mmCIF file of C-alpha atoms in Angstrom:
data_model
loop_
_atom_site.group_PDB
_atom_site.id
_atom_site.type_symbol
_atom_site.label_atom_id
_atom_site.label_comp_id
_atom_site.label_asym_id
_atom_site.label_seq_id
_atom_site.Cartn_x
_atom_site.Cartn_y
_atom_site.Cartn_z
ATOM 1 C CA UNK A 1 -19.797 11.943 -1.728
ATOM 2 C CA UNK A 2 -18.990 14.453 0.942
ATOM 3 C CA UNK A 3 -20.316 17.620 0.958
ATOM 4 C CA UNK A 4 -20.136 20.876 2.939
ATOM 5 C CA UNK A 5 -22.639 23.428 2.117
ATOM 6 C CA UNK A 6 -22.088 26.783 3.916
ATOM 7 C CA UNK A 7 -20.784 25.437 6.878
ATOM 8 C CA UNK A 8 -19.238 27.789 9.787
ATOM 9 C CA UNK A 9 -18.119 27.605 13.318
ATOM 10 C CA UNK A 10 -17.462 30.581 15.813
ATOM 11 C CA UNK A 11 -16.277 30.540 18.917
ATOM 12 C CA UNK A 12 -17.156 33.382 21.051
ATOM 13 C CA UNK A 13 -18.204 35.543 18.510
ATOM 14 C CA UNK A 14 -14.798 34.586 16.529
ATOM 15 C CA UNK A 15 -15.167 33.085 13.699
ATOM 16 C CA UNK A 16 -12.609 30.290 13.308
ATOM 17 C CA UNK A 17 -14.271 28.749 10.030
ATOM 18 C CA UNK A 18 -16.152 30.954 7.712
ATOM 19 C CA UNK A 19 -19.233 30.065 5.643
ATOM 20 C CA UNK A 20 -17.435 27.614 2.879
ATOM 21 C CA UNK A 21 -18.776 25.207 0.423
ATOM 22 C CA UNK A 22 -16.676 21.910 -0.594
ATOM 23 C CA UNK A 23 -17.142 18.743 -2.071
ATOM 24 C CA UNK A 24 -14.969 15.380 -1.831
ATOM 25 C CA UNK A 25 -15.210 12.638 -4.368
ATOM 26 C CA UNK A 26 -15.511 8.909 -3.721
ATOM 27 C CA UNK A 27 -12.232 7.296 -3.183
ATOM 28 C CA UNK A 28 -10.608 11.125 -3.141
ATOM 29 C CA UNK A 29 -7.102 12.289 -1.211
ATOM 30 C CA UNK A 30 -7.472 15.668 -0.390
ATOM 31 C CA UNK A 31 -5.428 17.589 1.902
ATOM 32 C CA UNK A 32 -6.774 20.771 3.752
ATOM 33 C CA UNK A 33 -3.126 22.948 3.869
ATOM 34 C CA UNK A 34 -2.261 25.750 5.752
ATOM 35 C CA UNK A 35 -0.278 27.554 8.935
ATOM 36 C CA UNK A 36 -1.711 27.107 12.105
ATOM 37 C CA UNK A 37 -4.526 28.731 13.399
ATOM 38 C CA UNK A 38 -6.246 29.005 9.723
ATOM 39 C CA UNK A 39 -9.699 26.722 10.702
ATOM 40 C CA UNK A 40 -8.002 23.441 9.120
ATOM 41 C CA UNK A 41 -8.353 21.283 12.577
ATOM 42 C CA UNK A 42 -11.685 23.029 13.192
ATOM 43 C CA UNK A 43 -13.352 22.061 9.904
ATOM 44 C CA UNK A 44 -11.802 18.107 10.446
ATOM 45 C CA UNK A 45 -13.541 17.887 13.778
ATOM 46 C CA UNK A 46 -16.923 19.705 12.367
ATOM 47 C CA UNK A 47 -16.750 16.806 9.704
ATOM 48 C CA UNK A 48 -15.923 13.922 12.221
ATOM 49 C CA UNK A 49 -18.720 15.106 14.854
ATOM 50 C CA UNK A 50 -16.164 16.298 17.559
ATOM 51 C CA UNK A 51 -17.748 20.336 17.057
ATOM 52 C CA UNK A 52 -21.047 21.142 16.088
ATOM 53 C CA UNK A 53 -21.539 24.127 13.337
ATOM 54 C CA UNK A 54 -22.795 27.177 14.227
ATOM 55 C CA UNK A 55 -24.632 27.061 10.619
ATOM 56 C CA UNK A 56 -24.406 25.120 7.752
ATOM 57 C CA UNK A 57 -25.027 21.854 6.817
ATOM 58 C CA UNK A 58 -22.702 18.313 6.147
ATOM 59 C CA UNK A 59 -24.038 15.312 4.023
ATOM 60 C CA UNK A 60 -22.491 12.143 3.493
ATOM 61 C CA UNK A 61 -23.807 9.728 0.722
ATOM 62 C CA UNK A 62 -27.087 11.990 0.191
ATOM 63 C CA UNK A 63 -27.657 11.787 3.729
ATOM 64 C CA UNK A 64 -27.295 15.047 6.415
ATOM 65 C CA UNK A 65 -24.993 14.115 9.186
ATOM 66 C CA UNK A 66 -24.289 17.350 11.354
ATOM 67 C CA UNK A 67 -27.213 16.030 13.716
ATOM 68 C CA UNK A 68 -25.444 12.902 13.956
ATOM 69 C CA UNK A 69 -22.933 11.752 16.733
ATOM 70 C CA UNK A 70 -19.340 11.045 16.149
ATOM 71 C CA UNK A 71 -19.695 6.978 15.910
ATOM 72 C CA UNK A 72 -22.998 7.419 14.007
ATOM 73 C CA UNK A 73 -21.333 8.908 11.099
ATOM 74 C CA UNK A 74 -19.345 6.273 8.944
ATOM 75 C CA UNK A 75 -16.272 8.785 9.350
ATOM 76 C CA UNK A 76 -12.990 7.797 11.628
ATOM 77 C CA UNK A 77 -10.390 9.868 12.559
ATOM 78 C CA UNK A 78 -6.574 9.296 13.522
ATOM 79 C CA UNK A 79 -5.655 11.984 15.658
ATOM 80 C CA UNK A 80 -2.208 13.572 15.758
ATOM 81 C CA UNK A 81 -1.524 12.226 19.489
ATOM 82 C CA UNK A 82 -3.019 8.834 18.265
ATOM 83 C CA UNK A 83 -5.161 8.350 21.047
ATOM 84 C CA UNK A 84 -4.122 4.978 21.729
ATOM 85 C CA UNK A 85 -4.873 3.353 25.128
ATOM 86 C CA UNK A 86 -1.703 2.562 26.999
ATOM 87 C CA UNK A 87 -2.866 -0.174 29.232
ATOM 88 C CA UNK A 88 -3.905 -1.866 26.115
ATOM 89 C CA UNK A 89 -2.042 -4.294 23.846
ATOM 90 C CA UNK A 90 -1.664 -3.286 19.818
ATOM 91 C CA UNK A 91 -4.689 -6.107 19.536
ATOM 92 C CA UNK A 92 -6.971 -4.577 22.006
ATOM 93 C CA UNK A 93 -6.854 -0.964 20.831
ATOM 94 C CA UNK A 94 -7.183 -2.355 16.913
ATOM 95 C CA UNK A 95 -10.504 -4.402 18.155
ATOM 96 C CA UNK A 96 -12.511 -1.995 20.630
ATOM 97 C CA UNK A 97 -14.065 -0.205 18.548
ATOM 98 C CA UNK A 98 -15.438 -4.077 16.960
ATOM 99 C CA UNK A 99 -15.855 -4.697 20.561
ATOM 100 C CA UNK A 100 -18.214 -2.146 21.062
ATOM 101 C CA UNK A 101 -19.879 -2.487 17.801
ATOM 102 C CA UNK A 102 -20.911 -6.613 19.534
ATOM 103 C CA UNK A 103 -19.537 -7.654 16.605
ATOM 104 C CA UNK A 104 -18.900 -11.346 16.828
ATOM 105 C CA UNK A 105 -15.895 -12.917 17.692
ATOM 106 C CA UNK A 106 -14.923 -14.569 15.052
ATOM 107 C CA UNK A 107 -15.624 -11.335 12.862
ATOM 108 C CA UNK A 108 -13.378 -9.313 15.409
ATOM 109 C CA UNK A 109 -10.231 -11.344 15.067
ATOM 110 C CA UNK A 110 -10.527 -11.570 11.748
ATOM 111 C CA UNK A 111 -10.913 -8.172 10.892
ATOM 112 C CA UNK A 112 -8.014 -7.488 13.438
ATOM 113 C CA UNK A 113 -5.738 -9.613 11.463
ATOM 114 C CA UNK A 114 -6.537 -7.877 8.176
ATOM 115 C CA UNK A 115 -6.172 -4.033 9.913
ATOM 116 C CA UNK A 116 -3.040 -5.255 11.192
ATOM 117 C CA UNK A 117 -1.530 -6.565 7.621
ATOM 118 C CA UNK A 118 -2.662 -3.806 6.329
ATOM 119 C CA UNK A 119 -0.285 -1.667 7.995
ATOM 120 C CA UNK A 120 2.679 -4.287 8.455
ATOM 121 C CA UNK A 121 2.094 -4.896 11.649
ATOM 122 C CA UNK A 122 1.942 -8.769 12.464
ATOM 123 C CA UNK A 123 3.625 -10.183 15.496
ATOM 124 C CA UNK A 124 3.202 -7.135 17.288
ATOM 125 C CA UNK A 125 -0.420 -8.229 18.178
ATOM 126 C CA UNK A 126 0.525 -8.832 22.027
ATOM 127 C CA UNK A 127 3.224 -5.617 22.216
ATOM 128 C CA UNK A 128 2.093 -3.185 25.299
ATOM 129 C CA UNK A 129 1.378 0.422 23.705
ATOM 130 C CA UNK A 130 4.407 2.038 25.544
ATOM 131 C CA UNK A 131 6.626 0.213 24.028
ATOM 132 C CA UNK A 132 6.092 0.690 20.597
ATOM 133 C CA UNK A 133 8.220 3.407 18.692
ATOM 134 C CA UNK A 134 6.453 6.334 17.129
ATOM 135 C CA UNK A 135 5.754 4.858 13.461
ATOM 136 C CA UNK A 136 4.853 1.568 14.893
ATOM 137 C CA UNK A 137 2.278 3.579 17.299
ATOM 138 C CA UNK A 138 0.975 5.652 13.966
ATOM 139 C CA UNK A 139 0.022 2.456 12.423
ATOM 140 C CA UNK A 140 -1.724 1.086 15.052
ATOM 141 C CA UNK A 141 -3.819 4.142 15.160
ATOM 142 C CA UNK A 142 -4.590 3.931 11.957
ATOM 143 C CA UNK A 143 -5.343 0.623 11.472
ATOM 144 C CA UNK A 144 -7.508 1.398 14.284
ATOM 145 C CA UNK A 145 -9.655 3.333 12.473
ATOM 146 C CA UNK A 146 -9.340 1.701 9.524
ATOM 147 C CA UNK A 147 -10.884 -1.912 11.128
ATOM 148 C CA UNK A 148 -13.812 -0.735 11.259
ATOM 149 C CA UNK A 149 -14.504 0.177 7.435
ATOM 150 C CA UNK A 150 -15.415 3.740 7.461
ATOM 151 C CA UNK A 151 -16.902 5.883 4.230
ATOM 152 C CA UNK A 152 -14.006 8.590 5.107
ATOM 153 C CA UNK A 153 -11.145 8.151 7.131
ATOM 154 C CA UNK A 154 -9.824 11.973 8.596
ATOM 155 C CA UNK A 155 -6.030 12.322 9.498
ATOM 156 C CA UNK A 156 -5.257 15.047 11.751
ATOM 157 C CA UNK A 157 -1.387 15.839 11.008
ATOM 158 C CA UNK A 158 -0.722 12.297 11.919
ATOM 159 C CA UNK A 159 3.164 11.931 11.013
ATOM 160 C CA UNK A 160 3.950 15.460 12.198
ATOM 161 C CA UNK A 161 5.429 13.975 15.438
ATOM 162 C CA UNK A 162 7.741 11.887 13.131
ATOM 163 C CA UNK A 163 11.424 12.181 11.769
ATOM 164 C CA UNK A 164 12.141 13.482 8.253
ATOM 165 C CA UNK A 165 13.205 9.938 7.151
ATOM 166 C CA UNK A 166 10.317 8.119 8.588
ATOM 167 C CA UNK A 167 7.421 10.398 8.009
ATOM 168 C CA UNK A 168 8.748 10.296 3.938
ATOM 169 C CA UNK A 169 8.437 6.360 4.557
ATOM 170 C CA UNK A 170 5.113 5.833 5.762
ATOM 171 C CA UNK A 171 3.706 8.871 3.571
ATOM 172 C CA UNK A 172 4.234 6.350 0.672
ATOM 173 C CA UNK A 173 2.472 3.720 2.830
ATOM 174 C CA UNK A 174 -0.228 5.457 3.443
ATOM 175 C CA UNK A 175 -0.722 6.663 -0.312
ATOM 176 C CA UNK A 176 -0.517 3.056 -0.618
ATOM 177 C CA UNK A 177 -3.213 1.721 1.861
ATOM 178 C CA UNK A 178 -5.333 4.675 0.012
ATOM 179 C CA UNK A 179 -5.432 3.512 -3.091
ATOM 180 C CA UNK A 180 -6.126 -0.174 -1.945
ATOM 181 C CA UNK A 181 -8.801 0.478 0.055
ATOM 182 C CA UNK A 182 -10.117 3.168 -2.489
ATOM 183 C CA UNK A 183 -11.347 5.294 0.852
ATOM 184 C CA UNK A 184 -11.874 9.058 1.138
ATOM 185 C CA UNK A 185 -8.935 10.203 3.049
ATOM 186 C CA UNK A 186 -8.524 13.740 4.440
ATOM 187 C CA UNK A 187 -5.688 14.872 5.780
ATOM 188 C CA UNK A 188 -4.929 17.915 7.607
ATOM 189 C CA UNK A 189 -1.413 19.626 7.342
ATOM 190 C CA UNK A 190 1.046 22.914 7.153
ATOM 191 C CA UNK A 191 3.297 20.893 5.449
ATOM 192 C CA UNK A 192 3.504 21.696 1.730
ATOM 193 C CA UNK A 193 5.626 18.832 0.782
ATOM 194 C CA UNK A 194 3.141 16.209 2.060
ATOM 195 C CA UNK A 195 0.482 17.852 0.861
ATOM 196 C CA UNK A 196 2.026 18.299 -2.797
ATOM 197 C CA UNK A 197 3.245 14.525 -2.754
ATOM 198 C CA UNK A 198 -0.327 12.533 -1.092
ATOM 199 C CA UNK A 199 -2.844 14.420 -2.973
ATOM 200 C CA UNK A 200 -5.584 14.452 -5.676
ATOM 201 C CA UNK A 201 -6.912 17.855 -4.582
ATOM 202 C CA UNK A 202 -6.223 20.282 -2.144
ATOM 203 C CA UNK A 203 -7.765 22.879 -0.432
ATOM 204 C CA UNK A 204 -5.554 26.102 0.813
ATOM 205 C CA UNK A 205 -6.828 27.900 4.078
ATOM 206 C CA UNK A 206 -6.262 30.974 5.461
ATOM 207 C CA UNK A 207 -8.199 32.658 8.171
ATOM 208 C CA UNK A 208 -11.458 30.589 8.493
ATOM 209 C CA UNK A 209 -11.239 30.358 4.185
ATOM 210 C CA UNK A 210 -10.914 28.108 1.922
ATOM 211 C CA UNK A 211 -8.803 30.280 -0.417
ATOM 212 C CA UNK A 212 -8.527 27.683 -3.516
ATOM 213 C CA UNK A 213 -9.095 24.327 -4.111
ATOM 214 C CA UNK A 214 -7.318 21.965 -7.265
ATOM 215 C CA UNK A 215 -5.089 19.895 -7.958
ATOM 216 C CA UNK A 216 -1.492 20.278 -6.209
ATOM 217 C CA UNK A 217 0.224 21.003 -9.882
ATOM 218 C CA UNK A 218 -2.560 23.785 -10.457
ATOM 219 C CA UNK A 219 -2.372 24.948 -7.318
ATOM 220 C CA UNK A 220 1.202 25.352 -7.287
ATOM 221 C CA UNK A 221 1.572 26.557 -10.913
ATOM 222 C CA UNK A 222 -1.721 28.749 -10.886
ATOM 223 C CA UNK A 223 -2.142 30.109 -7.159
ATOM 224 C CA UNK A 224 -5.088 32.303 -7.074
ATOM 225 C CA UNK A 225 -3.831 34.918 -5.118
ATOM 226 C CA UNK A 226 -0.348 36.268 -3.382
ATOM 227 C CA UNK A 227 -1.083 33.784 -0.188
ATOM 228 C CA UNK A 228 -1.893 30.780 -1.922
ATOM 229 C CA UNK A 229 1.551 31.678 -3.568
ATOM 230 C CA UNK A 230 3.656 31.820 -0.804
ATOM 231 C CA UNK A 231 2.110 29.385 1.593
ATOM 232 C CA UNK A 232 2.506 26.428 -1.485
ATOM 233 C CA UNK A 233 5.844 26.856 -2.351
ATOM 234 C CA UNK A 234 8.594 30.229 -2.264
ATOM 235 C CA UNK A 235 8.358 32.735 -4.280
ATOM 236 C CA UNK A 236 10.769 35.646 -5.843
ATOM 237 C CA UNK A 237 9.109 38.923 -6.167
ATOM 238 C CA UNK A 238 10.590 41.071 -9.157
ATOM 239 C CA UNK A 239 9.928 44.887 -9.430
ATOM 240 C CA UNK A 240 7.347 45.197 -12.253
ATOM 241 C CA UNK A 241 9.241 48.539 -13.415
ATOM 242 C CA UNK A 242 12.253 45.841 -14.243
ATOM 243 C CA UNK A 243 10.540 44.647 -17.490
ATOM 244 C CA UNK A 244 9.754 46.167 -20.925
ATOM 245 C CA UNK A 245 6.535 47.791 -20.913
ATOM 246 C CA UNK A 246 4.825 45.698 -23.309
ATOM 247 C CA UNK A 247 5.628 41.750 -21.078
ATOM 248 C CA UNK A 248 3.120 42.277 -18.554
ATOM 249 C CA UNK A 249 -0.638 42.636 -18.522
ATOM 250 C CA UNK A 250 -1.880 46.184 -17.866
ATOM 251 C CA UNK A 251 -3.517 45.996 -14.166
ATOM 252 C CA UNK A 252 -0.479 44.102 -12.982
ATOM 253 C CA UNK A 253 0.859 45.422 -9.515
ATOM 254 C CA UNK A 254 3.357 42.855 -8.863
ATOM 255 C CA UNK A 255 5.037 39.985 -10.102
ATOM 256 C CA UNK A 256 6.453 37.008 -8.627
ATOM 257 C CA UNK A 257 8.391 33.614 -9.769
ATOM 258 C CA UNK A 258 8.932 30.435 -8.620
ATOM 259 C CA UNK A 259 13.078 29.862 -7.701
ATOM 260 C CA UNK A 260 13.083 26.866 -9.758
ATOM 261 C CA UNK A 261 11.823 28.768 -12.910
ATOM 262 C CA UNK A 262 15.198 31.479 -12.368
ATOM 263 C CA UNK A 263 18.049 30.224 -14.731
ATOM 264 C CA UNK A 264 21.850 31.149 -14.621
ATOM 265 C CA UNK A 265 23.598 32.259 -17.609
ATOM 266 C CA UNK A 266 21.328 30.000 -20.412
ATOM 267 C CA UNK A 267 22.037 29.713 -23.785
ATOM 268 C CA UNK A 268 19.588 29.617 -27.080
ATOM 269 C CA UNK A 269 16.553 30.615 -25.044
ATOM 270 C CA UNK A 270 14.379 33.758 -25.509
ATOM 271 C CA UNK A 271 13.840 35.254 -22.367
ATOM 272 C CA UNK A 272 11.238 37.906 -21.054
ATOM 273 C CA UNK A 273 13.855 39.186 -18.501
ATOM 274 C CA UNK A 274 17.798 39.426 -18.105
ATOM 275 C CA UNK A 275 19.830 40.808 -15.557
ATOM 276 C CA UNK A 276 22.745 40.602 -13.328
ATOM 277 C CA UNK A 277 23.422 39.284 -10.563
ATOM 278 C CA UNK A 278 25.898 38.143 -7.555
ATOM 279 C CA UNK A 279 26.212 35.938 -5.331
ATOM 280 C CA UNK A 280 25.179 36.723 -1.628
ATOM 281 C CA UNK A 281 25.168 33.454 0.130
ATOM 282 C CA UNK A 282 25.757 29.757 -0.862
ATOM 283 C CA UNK A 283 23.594 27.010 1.496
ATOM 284 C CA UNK A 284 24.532 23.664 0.989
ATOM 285 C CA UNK A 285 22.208 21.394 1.091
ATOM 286 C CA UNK A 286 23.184 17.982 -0.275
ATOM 287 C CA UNK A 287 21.287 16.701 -3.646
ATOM 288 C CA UNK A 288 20.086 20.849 -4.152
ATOM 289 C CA UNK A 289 22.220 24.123 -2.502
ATOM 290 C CA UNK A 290 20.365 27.172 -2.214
ATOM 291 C CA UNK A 291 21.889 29.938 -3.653
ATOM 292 C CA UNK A 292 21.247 33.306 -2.499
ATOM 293 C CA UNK A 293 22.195 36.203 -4.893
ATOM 294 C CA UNK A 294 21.579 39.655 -4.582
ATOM 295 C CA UNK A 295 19.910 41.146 -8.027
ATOM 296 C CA UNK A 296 20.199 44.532 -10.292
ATOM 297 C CA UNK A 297 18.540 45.474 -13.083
ATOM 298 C CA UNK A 298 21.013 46.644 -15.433
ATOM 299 C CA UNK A 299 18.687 49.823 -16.532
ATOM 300 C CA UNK A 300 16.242 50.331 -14.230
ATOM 301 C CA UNK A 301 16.219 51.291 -10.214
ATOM 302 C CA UNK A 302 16.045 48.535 -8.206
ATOM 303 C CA UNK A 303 17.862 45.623 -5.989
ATOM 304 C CA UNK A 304 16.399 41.921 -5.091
ATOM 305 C CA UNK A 305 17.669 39.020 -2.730
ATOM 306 C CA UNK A 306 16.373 35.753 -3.829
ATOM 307 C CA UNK A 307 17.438 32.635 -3.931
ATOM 308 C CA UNK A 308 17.145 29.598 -6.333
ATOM 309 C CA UNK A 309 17.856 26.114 -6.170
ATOM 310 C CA UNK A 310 20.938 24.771 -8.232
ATOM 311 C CA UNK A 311 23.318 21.235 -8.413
ATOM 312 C CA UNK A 312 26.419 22.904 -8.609
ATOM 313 C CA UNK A 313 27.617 24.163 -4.838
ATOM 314 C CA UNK A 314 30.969 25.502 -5.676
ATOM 315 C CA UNK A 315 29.878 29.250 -5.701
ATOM 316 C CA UNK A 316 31.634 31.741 -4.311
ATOM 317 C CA UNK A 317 30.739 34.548 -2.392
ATOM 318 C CA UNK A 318 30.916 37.765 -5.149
ATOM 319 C CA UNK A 319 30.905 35.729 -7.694
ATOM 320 C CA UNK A 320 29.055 37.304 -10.592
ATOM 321 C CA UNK A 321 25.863 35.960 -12.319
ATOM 322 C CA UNK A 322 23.227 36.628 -15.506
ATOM 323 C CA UNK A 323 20.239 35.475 -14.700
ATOM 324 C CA UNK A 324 17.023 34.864 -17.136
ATOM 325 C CA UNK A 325 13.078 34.532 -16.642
ATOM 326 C CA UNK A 326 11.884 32.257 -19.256
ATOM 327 C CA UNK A 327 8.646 33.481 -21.083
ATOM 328 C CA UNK A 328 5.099 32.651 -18.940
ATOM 329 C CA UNK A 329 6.760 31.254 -16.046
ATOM 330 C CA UNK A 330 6.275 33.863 -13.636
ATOM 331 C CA UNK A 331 3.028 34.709 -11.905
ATOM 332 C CA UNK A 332 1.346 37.949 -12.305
ATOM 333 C CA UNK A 333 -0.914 39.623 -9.606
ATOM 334 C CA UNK A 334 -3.220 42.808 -9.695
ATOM 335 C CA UNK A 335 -3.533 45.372 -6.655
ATOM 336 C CA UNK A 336 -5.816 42.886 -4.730
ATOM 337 C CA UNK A 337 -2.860 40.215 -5.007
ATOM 338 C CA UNK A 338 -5.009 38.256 -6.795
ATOM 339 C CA UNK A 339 -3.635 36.427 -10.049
ATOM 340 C CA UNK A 340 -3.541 37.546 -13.387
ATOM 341 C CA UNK A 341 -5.085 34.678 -15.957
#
């Protein structure tokens, strides 16, 4: 529906999105993840029109767009900032795009009413801009964008400026209006959890790269390489030397595991790795505490810190541990730190 076909962008000889390929599906969420400065928020504006490439090309529908202006491109975008216009009420910054469109009036107000539904938003139709709180001002932006029916709506981090409590809210709302509308979204964040939660697909970036693309369970379970691993997610590194020589594939160089895949002191399971362990540091955290515990092998050289996740959080300091690595739950990585199938 989408498509990117070896599209780049540098900027003063730096290139701040390398020559990728992608596709997005009709009716797709997909989430472009990574930290800051990776080409994420570049490649969203080269799609919505705000940059030009430097080479490549963008289609939409089986029709090129790069040539095309922003508002020529069936393709909004709600901007982290929103955008809004503050000496406009919630009604006139939901219609002016309409407005400018000499759309009728009739057709304005009623689309207006519908955008503003949508998001949960009726009463406020008369409320000045400045004095809206910020989830009230995130919905106007997006139902902004969404009034005027676009092919592919683009979110630029547009709950990072929220609380915890509030940005888990209208992340549901929005996975809601999604699937209602049945619209492309893509969303741009470095937040793993909202990535992991909204998505169909994502994309991982790093460094003008798309370094791989699937489904959040994939991605998570099957990272493609050392920095998908750690970016999606924590990982544990154990010392390859710690297990028998015949558990891990020939070429491997290093070998990591999810905390959640660690447990303590199991019983009737058949393990690939057992060792000892104590505890190092206890952090409370309400439903899960992270425990820290500091990790030898009981035969080999070698000492770890990691942590895992457990219910209990009446650990004490010292207190001593077995810990097991269940069979195929860790993730294996050559010399390259690319992953093992």
């Amino acid at each position: 529906m989408l498509e990117l076909r070896g599209i780049a962008k540098d900027f003063e000889g730096f290139p701040a999105v390398r020559e990728l390929d992608l596709q997005l599906q009709e009716g797709e969420f997909f989430t472009l993840l990574g930290p800051s400065g990776c080409g994420k928020t570049t490649l969203l504006r080269l799609i919505g029109g705000f940059e030009l490439p430097s080479r490549g090309e963008i289609w939409s529908r089986g029709r090129r767009i790069d040539t095309l202006k922003p508002h020529q491109r069936a393709i909004n975008t709600v901007f982290q900032r929103y955008a809004l216009f503050p000496h406009m009420t919630v009604r006139q910054n939901i219609e002016f795009g309409l407005r400018s469109a000499r759309l009728s009036e009739q057709e304005i107000r009623s689309r207006a009413r519908e955008a503003l539904a949508l998001v949960q938003l009726q009463g406020f139709e008369d409320r000045a801009v400045p004095t809206l709180s910020g989830g009230q001002s995130q919905r106007v932006a997006l139902a902004r964008a969404l009034v005027n029916r676009p092919q592919v709506l683009l979110l630029d981090e547009p709950l990072s400026a929220l609380d915890r409590k509030l940005r888990d809210e209208l992340q549901v709302e929005l996975l809601a209006i999604q699937r209602k509308l049945g619209l492309t979204f893509l969303l741009v964040t470095h937040d793993q959890e909202e990535a992991l939660t909204l998505s169909d697909r994502i994309g991982v970036m790093k460094d003008g790269a798309l370094m791989q693309v699937g489904r959040p369970e994939d991605v998570y379970a099957r990272p493609a390489t050392r920095d998908v691993a750690e970016f999606l997610g924590t990982v544990n590194r154990v010392p390859t030397d710690w297990f028998p020589p015949d558990r891990l594939p020939a070429n491997c160089s290093e070998f990591c595991v999810r905390p959640e895949k660690l447990r303590l002191n199991p019983t009737g399971h058949s393990t690939e790795l057992a060792f000892k362990a104590e505890v190092a540091e206890v952090l409370y955290g309400g439903p899960a505490t992270k425990l820290w515990i500091q990790a030898r092998h009981a035969t080999r050289d070698g000492t770890a810190r990691w942590w895992l996740p457990t219910e209990r959080s009446d650990w004490e300091l010292g207190q001593a541990l077995r810990v097991h690595l269940l069979p195929g739950e860790g993730i294996a990585l050559d010399s390259e730190g690319r992953r093992i199938p």
